[in-house]
């Protein structure tokens, strides 16, 4: 059951790209107020690595969103833990693991937009554009990937595999 998933993006490639993204984000927000919001739980490793390359002062918060049951997007997004910080007049950067159908990110953008921020942007490690049902794109994208169910580096299948240091493809029979 717990076979090692096939490598799609190795740890070194992830690290290199996350570093580049951190540098881009640093330049964009230099001299501005920034709140980085980690979407729990899938974006924990990505956020943890990314913030070490954001070389400006910023605040870190987290929000709890879930939509998946097993390998299927339920289409219904639950936000069960609200952010703690105030975002009025400030910039928000939502950090998630993957942009798939777009349900989660669009719900999160709506949620933050109601808090009267200056600007809401989004950052995802992975993007599966072929799966989109909502017309939405992220401002920062690590890697565009084909339509595979992937695990590792925070992404799970029934809560397992989040600890893999790479992004792997789940085989159908697993
Ligand atoms: P969306 O709402 O369909 O865009 O899905 C976004 C959320 O679904 C992500 O934050 C992930 O938690 C989860 N997800 C989407 N695709 C995958 C995948 O291939 N593997 C693991 N989780 C996924
Ligand atoms: Mg998630």
Coordinates of C-alpha atoms and ligand atoms in Angstrom, one line a residue:
X1 CA 0.0 0.0 0.0
X2 CA 2.7 2.5 1.0
X3 CA 4.9 2.1 -2.1
X4 CA 7.3 5.0 -2.9
X5 CA 5.6 7.3 -5.4
X6 CA 7.4 7.9 -8.6
X7 CA 9.4 11.2 -8.6
X8 CA 7.9 14.0 -10.6
X9 CA 9.9 16.9 -9.2
X10 CA 13.0 16.1 -7.1
X11 CA 14.0 17.9 -3.9
X12 CA 16.8 19.9 -5.5
X13 CA 14.5 21.3 -8.2
X14 CA 11.9 22.3 -5.6
X15 CA 14.5 24.0 -3.5
X16 CA 16.0 25.9 -6.4
X17 CA 12.5 27.1 -7.6
X18 CA 11.3 28.0 -4.0
X19 CA 14.4 30.1 -3.6
X20 CA 13.7 32.0 -6.9
X21 CA 10.1 32.5 -5.8
X22 CA 11.2 33.9 -2.5
X23 CA 13.5 36.4 -4.2
X24 CA 10.7 37.5 -6.6
X25 CA 8.4 38.0 -3.7
X26 CA 11.0 40.0 -1.8
X27 CA 11.4 42.4 -4.7
X28 CA 7.6 42.8 -5.2
X29 CA 7.0 43.7 -1.6
X30 CA 10.1 45.6 -0.7
X31 CA 9.2 48.7 1.3
X32 CA 5.6 47.5 1.7
X33 CA 3.6 45.8 4.4
X34 CA 3.3 42.1 3.8
X35 CA 1.3 39.3 5.5
X36 CA 2.1 35.8 4.3
X37 CA -0.8 33.4 4.9
X38 CA -0.1 29.6 4.9
X39 CA -3.0 27.4 3.8
X40 CA -3.0 24.6 6.3
X41 CA -2.0 21.9 6.1
X42 CA -0.7 21.2 2.6
X43 CA 1.3 24.4 2.3
X44 CA 3.3 23.9 5.6
X45 CA 6.6 22.7 4.1
X46 CA 6.4 25.1 1.1
X47 CA 5.7 28.1 3.3
X48 CA 8.4 27.1 5.8
X49 CA 11.0 26.9 3.0
X50 CA 9.7 30.0 1.1
X51 CA 9.7 32.4 4.0
X52 CA 13.4 31.7 4.5
X53 CA 14.0 33.4 1.1
X54 CA 11.7 36.4 1.8
X55 CA 14.3 38.9 2.8
X56 CA 12.1 41.8 4.1
X57 CA 10.0 42.2 7.3
X58 CA 6.6 40.5 7.1
X59 CA 4.0 38.9 9.3
X60 CA 3.1 35.2 9.1
X61 CA -0.4 33.8 9.6
X62 CA -2.3 30.7 8.7
X63 CA -5.8 29.6 7.6
X64 CA -7.3 26.2 7.6
X65 CA -9.0 25.1 4.3
X66 CA -9.9 21.7 3.1
X67 CA -11.8 20.4 0.1
X68 CA -10.5 17.0 -0.7
X69 CA -11.8 13.7 0.4
X70 CA -9.4 11.0 -0.7
X71 CA -8.4 11.9 -4.3
X72 CA -11.6 13.7 -5.2
X73 CA -12.1 17.4 -4.8
X74 CA -15.4 17.7 -2.9
X75 CA -16.0 21.0 -4.6
X76 CA -17.0 22.4 -1.2
X77 CA -14.3 24.3 0.6
X78 CA -14.4 24.5 4.4
X79 CA -12.5 27.2 6.2
X80 CA -12.4 26.0 9.7
X81 CA -9.7 28.2 11.2
X82 CA -9.8 31.9 10.5
X83 CA -6.6 34.0 10.3
X84 CA -5.6 35.8 13.5
X85 CA -4.1 39.0 12.1
X86 CA -5.8 42.1 10.9
X87 CA -5.3 42.9 7.2
X88 CA -7.0 46.2 6.7
X89 CA -5.0 48.3 4.3
X90 CA -2.2 45.7 4.2
X91 CA -1.0 43.3 1.5
X92 CA -1.9 39.6 1.8
X93 CA 0.0 36.8 0.0
X94 CA -1.9 33.5 0.2
X95 CA 0.4 30.5 0.0
X96 CA -1.0 27.2 -1.0
X97 CA 0.4 23.9 -2.2
X98 CA -1.5 23.4 -5.4
X99 CA -4.0 25.1 -7.6
X100 CA -6.3 22.4 -9.0
X101 CA -10.0 23.2 -9.7
X102 CA -9.6 26.7 -8.3
X103 CA -12.3 26.3 -5.7
X104 CA -10.0 26.7 -2.7
X105 CA -8.1 29.7 -4.0
X106 CA -11.2 31.6 -5.1
X107 CA -12.9 31.0 -1.8
X108 CA -9.8 32.2 0.0
X109 CA -9.5 35.3 -2.1
X110 CA -13.1 36.1 -1.3
X111 CA -12.5 35.6 2.4
X112 CA -9.5 37.9 2.5
X113 CA -11.0 40.5 0.2
X114 CA -13.8 41.0 2.8
X115 CA -11.1 42.1 5.3
X116 CA -10.4 45.3 3.4
X117 CA -6.8 44.6 2.5
X118 CA -4.7 46.8 0.2
X119 CA -4.0 43.8 -2.2
X120 CA -4.5 40.1 -2.2
X121 CA -2.1 37.9 -4.2
X122 CA -1.6 34.2 -4.3
X123 CA 1.4 31.9 -4.5
X124 CA 1.2 28.2 -5.2
X125 CA 3.9 25.6 -5.6
X126 CA 2.1 23.6 -8.2
X127 CA -0.5 24.4 -10.8
X128 CA -2.7 21.9 -12.7
X129 CA -4.3 24.2 -15.2
X130 CA -6.0 21.3 -17.1
X131 CA -8.3 20.7 -14.0
X132 CA -9.6 24.2 -13.6
X133 CA -13.4 24.7 -13.2
X134 CA -13.1 28.3 -12.1
X135 CA -11.3 30.9 -14.2
X136 CA -8.5 31.8 -11.8
X137 CA -4.7 32.0 -11.9
X138 CA -2.1 32.4 -9.2
X139 CA 0.3 35.4 -9.1
X140 CA 3.3 33.2 -8.3
X141 CA 3.5 29.6 -9.6
X142 CA 6.3 27.2 -8.9
X143 CA 5.7 24.5 -11.4
X144 CA 2.9 23.7 -13.9
X145 CA 2.2 20.0 -13.9
X146 CA 0.0 17.6 -15.9
X147 CA -3.1 16.0 -14.5
X148 CA -1.7 13.5 -12.0
X149 CA -2.6 13.1 -8.4
X150 CA 0.6 14.1 -6.7
X151 CA 1.9 13.7 -3.1
X152 CA 4.8 14.8 -1.0
X153 CA 6.3 18.1 0.2
X154 CA 3.0 18.8 2.1
X155 CA 0.6 17.2 -0.3
X156 CA -1.2 14.2 1.0
X157 CA -3.3 11.2 -0.1
X158 CA -5.6 10.3 2.8
X159 CA -3.3 12.3 5.1
X160 CA -0.1 10.3 4.3
X161 CA 3.0 11.2 2.2
X162 CA 3.2 14.8 3.3
X163 CA 6.7 14.2 4.6
X164 CA 8.2 13.1 1.2
X165 CA 11.0 15.6 0.3
X166 CA 9.9 15.4 -3.4
X167 CA 6.7 15.7 -5.4
X168 CA 5.7 12.2 -6.5
X169 CA 3.0 10.7 -8.6
X170 CA 0.5 8.4 -6.9
X171 CA -0.1 5.3 -8.9
X172 CA -3.8 4.4 -9.4
X173 CA -3.6 1.1 -7.5
X174 CA -2.2 2.6 -4.3
Ligands
LIG1 P1 -8.8 23.0 -5.6 O1 -9.7 23.7 -4.7 O2 -9.5 22.0 -6.5 O3 -8.0 24.0 -6.5 O4 -7.8 22.2 -4.8 C1 -6.8 22.8 -4.1 C2 -6.5 21.8 -2.9 O5 -6.8 20.5 -3.2 C3 -5.1 21.9 -2.6 O6 -4.8 22.9 -1.6 C4 -4.7 20.5 -2.2 O7 -4.9 20.4 -0.8 C5 -5.8 19.6 -2.8 N1 -5.2 18.9 -4.0 C6 -5.5 19.2 -5.3 N2 -4.8 18.4 -6.2 C7 -4.1 17.6 -5.4 C8 -3.2 16.5 -5.7 O8 -2.8 16.2 -6.8 N3 -2.6 15.9 -4.6 C9 -2.9 16.2 -3.3 N4 -3.8 17.2 -3.0 C10 -4.4 17.9 -4.0
LIG2 MG1 -4.7 22.0 0.7

